[in-house]
Short mmCIF file of C-alpha atoms in Angstrom, two decimals:
data_model
loop_
_atom_site.label_atom_id
_atom_site.label_comp_id
_atom_site.label_asym_id
_atom_site.label_seq_id
_atom_site.Cartn_x
_atom_site.Cartn_y
_atom_site.Cartn_z
CA MET A 1 70.52 7.91 121.45
CA ILE A 2 70.55 5.61 118.48
CA ASP A 3 69.76 6.43 114.97
CA LEU A 4 66.83 5.12 113.10
CA THR A 5 68.45 3.84 110.04
CA TYR A 6 66.24 2.50 107.07
CA PRO A 7 67.05 -1.47 108.11
CA LEU A 8 66.02 -0.67 111.66
CA PHE A 9 62.80 0.96 110.25
CA LEU A 10 62.08 -2.32 108.42
CA THR A 11 63.21 -4.71 111.32
CA LEU A 12 60.52 -2.57 113.50
CA PHE A 13 57.58 -2.67 110.87
CA GLY A 14 58.34 -6.55 110.07
CA ALA A 15 57.83 -6.88 114.04
CA GLY A 16 54.57 -5.12 113.85
CA ILE A 17 53.32 -7.22 111.15
CA LEU A 18 54.49 -10.86 112.83
CA THR A 19 52.92 -9.48 116.13
CA ALA A 20 49.52 -9.19 114.23
CA ALA A 21 49.93 -12.42 112.73
CA LEU A 22 51.22 -14.77 115.52
CA VAL A 23 49.98 -13.04 119.05
CA PRO A 24 46.14 -13.29 118.62
CA PRO A 25 46.30 -16.83 117.73
CA ILE A 26 48.99 -18.30 120.25
CA VAL A 27 46.85 -16.11 123.01
CA ALA A 28 43.69 -17.67 121.52
CA HIS A 29 44.90 -21.40 121.82
CA TYR A 30 46.84 -21.13 125.22
CA ARG A 31 43.86 -19.04 126.80
CA LEU A 32 46.20 -16.20 127.53
CA PRO A 33 45.49 -13.10 128.95
CA ARG A 34 45.19 -10.49 126.51
CA VAL A 35 47.43 -7.72 128.07
CA VAL A 36 47.31 -5.14 125.25
CA THR A 37 45.66 -5.02 121.33
CA LEU A 38 47.42 -4.58 118.36
CA PRO A 39 47.01 -0.94 118.34
CA ILE A 40 48.03 -0.18 121.69
CA ALA A 41 51.10 -2.30 121.22
CA CYS A 42 51.82 0.23 118.18
CA VAL A 43 51.43 3.41 119.77
CA LEU A 44 53.51 2.17 122.61
CA GLY A 45 56.28 0.94 120.32
CA GLY A 46 56.15 4.09 118.77
CA ILE A 47 56.04 6.63 121.83
CA ALA A 48 59.37 4.64 122.80
CA THR A 49 60.94 4.47 119.75
CA GLY A 50 60.34 8.62 119.20
CA PHE A 51 61.33 9.32 122.89
CA PHE A 52 64.87 7.19 122.90
CA LEU A 53 65.86 7.02 119.05
CA ASP A 54 67.55 9.88 117.52
CA LEU A 55 65.54 10.64 114.34
CA PRO A 56 63.88 13.42 112.39
CA THR A 57 61.30 15.27 114.40
CA ILE A 58 57.91 14.53 113.03
CA ASP A 59 55.77 17.67 112.02
CA VAL A 60 52.30 16.85 111.60
CA LEU A 61 51.79 20.24 109.91
CA ASP A 62 54.26 20.15 107.39
CA GLY A 63 54.01 16.31 106.92
CA GLY A 64 49.81 17.07 106.41
CA SER A 65 49.85 16.14 102.51
CA ILE A 66 51.33 12.72 103.57
CA ILE A 67 49.40 11.95 106.68
CA THR A 68 46.75 12.62 104.23
CA HIS A 69 46.99 10.14 101.85
CA VAL A 70 48.22 7.68 103.80
CA THR A 71 45.38 7.32 105.93
CA GLU A 72 43.00 7.70 103.19
CA LEU A 73 44.36 4.27 101.70
CA VAL A 74 44.28 2.79 105.08
CA VAL A 75 40.25 4.45 105.40
CA LEU A 76 39.54 3.12 102.06
CA LEU A 77 40.43 -0.53 102.57
CA SER A 78 38.41 -0.78 105.92
CA LEU A 79 35.22 1.13 104.53
CA THR A 80 35.70 -1.69 101.48
CA GLY A 81 36.02 -4.55 104.19
CA CYS A 82 32.80 -2.68 106.00
CA GLY A 83 30.98 -3.15 102.92
CA LEU A 84 31.61 -6.43 101.60
CA LYS A 85 30.76 -8.17 105.31
CA ILE A 86 27.37 -6.88 106.04
CA ASP A 87 25.12 -9.57 105.02
CA ARG A 88 21.68 -7.46 105.84
CA PRO A 89 20.25 -5.65 102.82
CA LEU A 90 20.00 -1.78 103.04
CA GLY A 91 16.51 -0.69 104.35
CA LEU A 92 14.97 1.91 105.96
CA THR A 93 13.87 -0.35 108.69
CA SER A 94 16.39 -3.15 109.03
CA TRP A 95 18.94 -0.22 109.16
CA GLY A 96 17.18 1.64 112.01
CA THR A 97 19.83 2.11 114.50
CA THR A 98 22.28 3.46 111.77
CA TRP A 99 19.97 6.15 110.78
CA ARG A 100 19.50 7.09 113.98
CA LEU A 101 23.38 6.98 115.41
CA LEU A 102 24.14 9.23 111.89
CA GLY A 103 21.05 11.36 112.29
CA ILE A 104 20.93 11.96 115.92
CA THR A 105 24.46 10.80 117.68
CA MET A 106 26.99 11.84 115.02
CA ILE A 107 25.10 15.56 114.93
CA LEU A 108 24.85 15.79 118.79
CA CYS A 109 28.78 14.98 118.83
CA ILE A 110 29.46 17.32 116.13
CA GLY A 111 27.57 20.17 118.21
CA ALA A 112 28.71 19.06 121.60
CA MET A 113 32.38 18.88 120.63
CA THR A 114 32.18 22.30 118.66
CA LEU A 115 31.04 23.81 121.86
CA LEU A 116 33.48 22.35 124.44
CA GLY A 117 36.41 23.25 122.23
CA TRP A 118 35.07 26.81 121.82
CA GLY A 119 33.80 27.35 124.98
CA LEU A 120 36.42 25.38 127.45
CA MET A 121 39.24 25.48 125.00
CA GLY A 122 38.84 28.92 123.87
CA LEU A 123 39.17 27.53 120.43
CA PRO A 124 38.09 29.85 117.54
CA LEU A 125 34.53 28.63 116.19
CA ALA A 126 35.69 27.20 112.59
CA ALA A 127 38.73 25.61 114.36
CA ALA A 128 36.54 23.97 117.03
CA LEU A 129 34.04 22.98 114.44
CA LEU A 130 36.70 21.08 112.60
CA LEU A 131 37.76 19.64 115.81
CA GLY A 132 33.96 18.22 116.14
CA ALA A 133 33.83 17.31 112.79
CA ALA A 134 37.06 15.27 113.04
CA LEU A 135 36.42 13.36 116.10
CA ALA A 136 32.44 12.64 115.37
CA PRO A 137 33.06 9.41 113.42
CA THR A 138 33.34 5.95 114.77
CA ASP A 139 36.70 4.70 113.19
CA PRO A 140 36.14 1.99 110.89
CA VAL A 141 39.81 0.69 110.92
CA LEU A 142 40.12 0.29 115.08
CA ALA A 143 36.37 -0.73 115.53
CA ALA A 144 36.95 -4.14 113.63
CA SER A 145 36.88 -6.24 117.26
CA VAL A 146 33.24 -5.08 117.56
CA GLN A 147 32.47 -5.31 114.45
CA VAL A 148 30.43 -8.44 112.18
CA GLY A 149 32.44 -11.41 111.05
CA PRO A 150 33.29 -12.06 107.75
CA PRO A 151 30.70 -12.29 104.83
CA GLY A 152 28.29 -15.24 105.23
CA GLU A 153 28.27 -15.44 108.86
CA GLY A 154 25.51 -13.13 109.67
CA ASP A 155 25.24 -9.65 111.17
CA GLY A 156 25.37 -11.25 114.97
CA ASP A 157 24.07 -9.09 117.40
CA GLU A 158 22.23 -5.60 116.75
CA ALA A 159 25.42 -4.05 118.35
CA ARG A 160 27.65 -5.39 115.90
CA PHE A 161 25.52 -4.51 113.08
CA ALA A 162 25.09 -1.08 114.54
CA LEU A 163 28.82 -0.17 115.09
CA THR A 164 30.05 -1.74 111.53
CA SER A 165 27.00 0.02 109.45
CA GLU A 166 28.04 3.51 111.68
CA ALA A 167 31.38 3.22 110.91
CA GLY A 168 31.13 2.30 106.99
CA LEU A 169 28.72 5.37 106.56
CA ASN A 170 29.75 8.10 108.74
CA ASP A 171 33.06 8.88 107.74
CA GLY A 172 31.69 10.04 104.26
CA LEU A 173 28.80 11.66 106.24
CA ALA A 174 31.06 13.52 108.82
CA PHE A 175 33.01 15.18 105.93
CA PRO A 176 30.06 18.12 105.26
CA PHE A 177 30.69 19.44 108.43
CA VAL A 178 34.46 19.41 107.72
CA HIS A 179 33.87 21.40 104.56
CA LEU A 180 31.74 23.83 106.42
CA ALA A 181 34.81 24.66 108.31
CA LEU A 182 36.81 25.27 105.67
CA ALA A 183 34.35 27.39 103.89
CA ALA A 184 34.11 29.53 106.61
CA ALA A 185 37.58 30.05 107.29
CA ALA A 186 38.71 30.58 103.67
CA ALA A 187 35.75 33.07 103.94
CA MET A 188 37.42 34.85 106.94
CA ALA A 189 40.63 35.01 104.88
CA VAL A 190 39.33 36.33 102.02
CA GLU A 191 38.07 39.66 103.97
CA GLY A 192 41.69 40.59 104.62
CA GLN A 193 42.40 38.40 108.10
CA VAL A 194 45.81 36.51 108.48
CA THR A 195 44.06 33.16 109.19
CA GLY A 196 40.65 31.98 109.15
CA ASP A 197 40.41 30.34 112.73
CA SER A 198 37.29 31.91 113.66
CA GLY A 199 35.54 31.67 110.20
CA ARG A 200 32.89 33.60 108.69
CA PHE A 201 29.32 31.79 108.71
CA THR A 202 27.58 33.98 106.45
CA ALA A 203 24.32 33.38 104.37
CA GLU A 204 26.62 32.81 101.24
CA VAL A 205 28.79 30.50 103.04
CA LEU A 206 25.97 28.57 104.38
CA ARG A 207 24.23 28.48 101.28
CA ASP A 208 26.67 27.21 98.96
CA TRP A 209 27.34 24.79 101.78
CA VAL A 210 23.99 23.29 101.66
CA LEU A 211 23.71 22.97 97.75
CA HIS A 212 27.16 21.74 96.56
CA ASP A 213 28.95 20.10 100.12
CA VAL A 214 25.73 18.63 101.11
CA LEU A 215 23.37 17.95 98.45
CA TRP A 216 25.82 17.66 95.70
CA ARG A 217 28.65 15.74 97.40
CA LEU A 218 26.27 13.21 99.21
CA ALA A 219 24.27 12.74 95.81
CA ALA A 220 27.02 11.93 93.82
CA GLY A 221 28.93 9.77 96.06
CA LEU A 222 26.10 7.64 96.64
CA ALA A 223 25.13 7.49 92.73
CA VAL A 224 28.85 6.59 92.08
CA GLY A 225 29.23 3.62 94.47
CA VAL A 226 25.75 2.12 93.32
CA VAL A 227 26.69 2.48 89.72
CA ILE A 228 30.27 1.28 90.23
CA GLY A 229 29.36 -1.71 92.60
CA ARG A 230 26.50 -3.04 90.52
CA LEU A 231 28.47 -2.61 87.09
CA THR A 232 31.57 -4.36 88.64
CA GLY A 233 29.33 -6.97 90.05
CA TRP A 234 27.72 -7.85 86.77
CA LEU A 235 30.94 -8.10 85.14
CA ALA A 236 32.19 -10.32 87.45
CA PHE A 237 29.41 -12.32 88.19
CA ARG A 238 27.67 -12.53 84.60
CA VAL A 239 29.93 -11.75 82.29
CA ALA A 240 33.19 -12.87 83.30
CA PRO A 241 34.12 -16.79 83.35
CA ALA A 242 33.39 -18.54 86.73
CA GLY A 243 36.49 -18.21 88.78
CA SER A 244 38.52 -16.60 86.29
CA VAL A 245 38.82 -13.12 88.02
CA ALA A 246 41.85 -12.08 90.83
CA ASP A 247 40.49 -11.29 94.12
CA ALA A 248 43.11 -8.61 94.85
CA PHE A 249 42.23 -6.75 91.51
CA LEU A 250 38.99 -7.18 92.04
CA ALA A 251 38.75 -5.54 95.44
CA LEU A 252 41.55 -2.64 94.91
CA GLY A 253 40.01 -1.92 91.27
CA LEU A 254 36.46 -1.70 93.46
CA MET A 255 37.66 0.61 95.96
CA LEU A 256 40.04 2.80 93.41
CA VAL A 257 37.28 3.13 90.53
CA SER A 258 34.41 4.53 93.02
CA TYR A 259 36.77 6.33 95.27
CA GLY A 260 38.59 8.08 92.06
CA LEU A 261 35.47 8.66 90.17
CA ALA A 262 33.35 10.23 93.22
CA GLU A 263 36.14 12.57 93.97
CA THR A 264 36.48 13.90 90.28
CA VAL A 265 32.77 14.57 89.91
CA GLU A 266 33.10 16.01 93.46
CA GLY A 267 31.18 13.69 95.47
CA TYR A 268 32.12 12.25 98.79
CA GLY A 269 34.40 9.11 97.96
CA PHE A 270 34.34 7.55 101.45
CA LEU A 271 30.72 6.99 101.16
CA SER A 272 30.91 5.81 97.33
CA VAL A 273 33.59 2.99 98.56
CA PHE A 274 31.31 1.52 101.08
CA VAL A 275 28.10 1.88 99.13
CA ALA A 276 30.02 0.36 95.79
CA ALA A 277 31.14 -2.34 98.27
CA LEU A 278 27.55 -2.84 99.55
CA ALA A 279 26.12 -2.81 96.04
CA PHE A 280 28.83 -5.15 94.78
CA ARG A 281 27.96 -7.58 97.37
CA ARG A 282 24.28 -7.61 96.90
CA VAL A 283 24.25 -8.79 93.31
CA GLU A 284 25.81 -11.98 93.94
CA ALA A 285 25.22 -12.05 98.00
CA ARG A 286 26.21 -15.56 98.84
CA HIS A 287 29.09 -16.10 96.39
CA GLU A 288 32.32 -17.27 97.85
CA ILE A 289 34.50 -14.51 96.52
CA HIS A 290 33.40 -12.07 98.93
CA SER A 291 35.16 -14.18 101.94
CA ASP A 292 38.53 -14.12 99.90
CA LEU A 293 37.82 -10.33 98.98
CA HIS A 294 37.48 -9.51 102.50
CA HIS A 295 40.18 -11.57 104.14
CA PHE A 296 42.75 -9.63 101.45
CA VAL A 297 41.26 -6.39 102.17
CA GLU A 298 41.48 -6.93 105.50
CA GLN A 299 45.20 -8.02 105.73
CA THR A 300 46.42 -5.11 103.89
CA GLU A 301 44.69 -2.97 106.12
CA ILE A 302 46.06 -4.40 109.35
CA MET A 303 49.79 -3.42 107.56
CA GLY A 304 48.44 0.16 107.34
CA LEU A 305 46.75 0.14 110.61
CA ILE A 306 50.35 -0.83 111.90
CA VAL A 307 52.01 2.10 110.14
CA VAL A 308 49.87 4.82 111.29
CA MET A 309 49.43 3.66 114.82
CA PHE A 310 53.52 3.49 115.12
CA VAL A 311 54.32 6.70 113.59
CA LEU A 312 51.07 8.51 115.76
CA GLY A 313 53.10 6.97 118.47
CA MET A 314 56.53 8.51 117.47
CA ALA A 315 54.88 11.67 117.13
CA VAL A 316 53.93 11.69 120.48
CA GLY A 317 56.95 10.69 121.86
CA GLN A 318 58.54 13.67 120.42
CA GLY A 319 55.94 16.06 122.12
CA LEU A 320 52.72 15.89 119.95
CA LEU A 321 50.85 16.40 123.16
CA ALA A 322 53.11 19.44 124.52
CA PRO A 323 50.39 22.29 123.18
CA LEU A 324 47.83 20.77 125.47
CA GLY A 325 46.51 22.41 128.88
CA TRP A 326 44.03 21.46 131.57
CA ALA A 327 40.82 22.44 129.59
CA GLY A 328 41.61 20.06 126.66
CA GLY A 329 42.40 17.30 128.96
CA VAL A 330 39.16 18.31 130.57
CA VAL A 331 37.21 18.11 126.54
CA ALA A 332 39.17 15.04 126.06
CA ALA A 333 37.53 13.33 128.97
CA LEU A 334 33.89 14.98 128.41
CA PHE A 335 33.81 13.65 124.95
CA LEU A 336 34.57 10.46 125.66
CA LEU A 337 32.67 9.54 129.01
CA VAL A 338 29.91 11.82 128.25
CA VAL A 339 29.40 13.23 125.01
CA ARG A 340 29.02 9.97 123.04
CA PRO A 341 27.90 8.10 125.53
CA VAL A 342 25.16 10.08 126.13
CA ALA A 343 24.11 10.97 122.68
CA GLY A 344 24.51 7.59 121.47
CA TRP A 345 22.21 6.38 124.43
CA VAL A 346 19.26 9.33 123.44
CA ALA A 347 19.83 8.29 119.63
CA LEU A 348 18.66 4.44 120.61
CA THR A 349 15.41 5.41 122.83
CA GLY A 350 12.79 3.15 121.63
CA ALA A 351 15.08 1.13 119.32
CA GLY A 352 14.11 -1.93 120.56
CA LEU A 353 18.09 -2.93 121.49
CA SER A 354 18.57 -4.77 125.25
CA PRO A 355 20.10 -2.40 127.82
CA ALA A 356 23.85 -4.27 127.22
CA SER A 357 23.49 -3.65 123.11
CA ARG A 358 22.78 -0.28 123.84
CA ALA A 359 25.44 0.41 126.39
CA ALA A 360 27.84 -1.51 124.15
CA VAL A 361 27.25 0.60 120.97
CA SER A 362 26.94 3.97 123.32
CA LEU A 363 30.64 3.47 124.42
CA LEU A 364 32.20 1.81 122.00
CA GLY A 365 32.35 4.27 119.41
CA ILE A 366 36.53 4.25 118.97
CA ARG A 367 38.06 7.33 117.03
CA GLY A 368 41.28 6.52 115.33
CA VAL A 369 42.87 6.93 111.83
CA GLY A 370 39.59 8.30 110.38
CA SER A 371 39.93 11.50 112.62
CA ILE A 372 43.51 11.77 111.60
CA TYR A 373 42.42 12.11 108.24
CA TYR A 374 40.21 14.72 108.47
CA MET A 375 42.38 16.32 110.54
CA ALA A 376 45.22 16.41 108.37
CA TYR A 377 43.02 17.28 105.35
CA GLY A 378 41.20 20.04 107.16
CA LEU A 379 44.44 21.43 108.37
CA GLY A 380 46.06 21.26 104.63
CA HIS A 381 43.20 23.08 102.56
CA ALA A 382 42.33 26.23 105.06
CA PRO A 383 44.19 28.78 106.63
CA PHE A 384 44.38 28.03 109.96
CA SER A 385 47.14 29.21 111.94
CA ILE A 386 50.29 27.26 112.88
CA GLU A 387 49.35 27.49 116.86
CA THR A 388 45.71 26.63 116.48
CA GLY A 389 46.23 23.54 114.31
CA ARG A 390 48.95 22.26 116.81
CA LEU A 391 46.48 22.46 119.51
CA LEU A 392 44.14 20.59 117.30
CA TRP A 393 46.06 18.04 116.76
CA ALA A 394 46.96 17.57 120.54
CA VAL A 395 43.31 17.20 121.99
CA MET A 396 42.35 14.82 118.87
CA THR A 397 45.68 12.83 119.76
CA LEU A 398 44.91 12.48 123.28
CA ILE A 399 41.09 11.46 122.52
CA ILE A 400 42.57 8.89 120.17
CA LEU A 401 45.11 7.19 122.69
CA VAL A 402 42.11 7.44 125.27
CA SER A 403 39.69 5.73 123.15
CA ILE A 404 42.02 2.98 122.09
CA VAL A 405 42.95 2.00 125.62
CA PHE A 406 39.48 1.95 126.83
CA HIS A 407 37.97 -0.03 123.60
CA GLY A 408 41.02 -2.38 123.85
CA PHE A 409 40.17 -3.31 127.36
CA ALA A 410 36.44 -2.72 127.49
CA ALA A 411 35.39 -4.09 124.08
CA PRO A 412 35.82 -7.53 124.92
CA HIS A 413 33.43 -7.62 128.13
CA MET A 414 30.70 -5.54 127.08
CA MET A 415 30.49 -7.71 123.98
CA SER A 416 30.52 -10.95 125.57
CA ARG A 417 27.69 -9.82 127.66
CA LEU A 418 25.51 -9.65 124.59
CA LYS A 419 23.06 -12.19 124.87
CA ASP A 420 20.39 -12.04 122.15
CA PRO A 421 21.94 -12.65 118.72
CA THR A 422 19.21 -12.56 116.86
CA GLU A 423 17.98 -8.91 118.13
CA ARG A 424 16.82 -6.67 115.87
CA VAL A 425 15.42 -2.97 115.80
CA ASN A 426 11.32 -3.12 116.35
#
């Protein structure tokens, strides 16, 4: 075994960054076959490192706080980028596919995954709900290859727009169901139980959840996002002299202020950040600074992605999947091959999409960094048992790994089949 020293860690991290910078243009220029994607390469490198090198065991439960904050930052960067690069103004009709994916697909995924976890895996109900809520969102970080292009390049086909806008909004809208699982678990623990795995879904818990975790948190997140986005845009484009605003400071400030203020008033910070970026973009929609901001955010996000995927691979190499049994594998397969595709296909019935676009949206809802954040956050804020926590991590990680591999090989072929770049919802 080889000891993992700090210089060796820097070497591995640097190699990942160089891979992200050099491999894509080389592959494109020489028309080489793309064997693996960056996330797959990072995970494989992490698995090899965790298996062969002598390094401290990564405990996803004890290290939950660190995992939460690191993945939180990566998701925030991705949501900022998503909001900045969407050219289409917000609207009930123009965003019709998005509302279908949020209101139908996401709810069906949460419900189906909860039932699968409870019925097939034997998970207690609150734990199964946490699993369903964590896996419901399409990940904004790993879905970059199927999203719209940089600001000003248009939204392309409806599939790309749908996957981008869904990823931007559902990370915030899945949070109410995470909080429902946590509230039910806490209610059970208050009644004298050792753990809250099963939860207590009482009328009081449901009432408080609807009033605070659904209505207030959503409204607060939306309001903060709109105000901060518009205010920042007004200051940047109307008050500050032209060309005088530092790009990096503007992007990071917009992200951190909207997130921090939303969380301070107990709103959904993820939702606020995406809405703030959308609102900021609409103040001066065609300004060239949006491309600069998006480029900075995207590059920073990739560095975070490399770290998260590499460390996840290390944990897998050290035995993160060990608690899985046959039921966990079956649940993972059903979720990826049946639940999300069927839920997406049902939601888009009558939406005016071509069969190829409808299939792409239904099948390419990748799971990733956002799910890791929700799981770490949930297990760190509620009294779930250690055994249940490790099982939840195992099945979630398996779904993420399979999703990354499927997405990496299927996405280029599916997106290349989209023929109508002007396709819109009827």
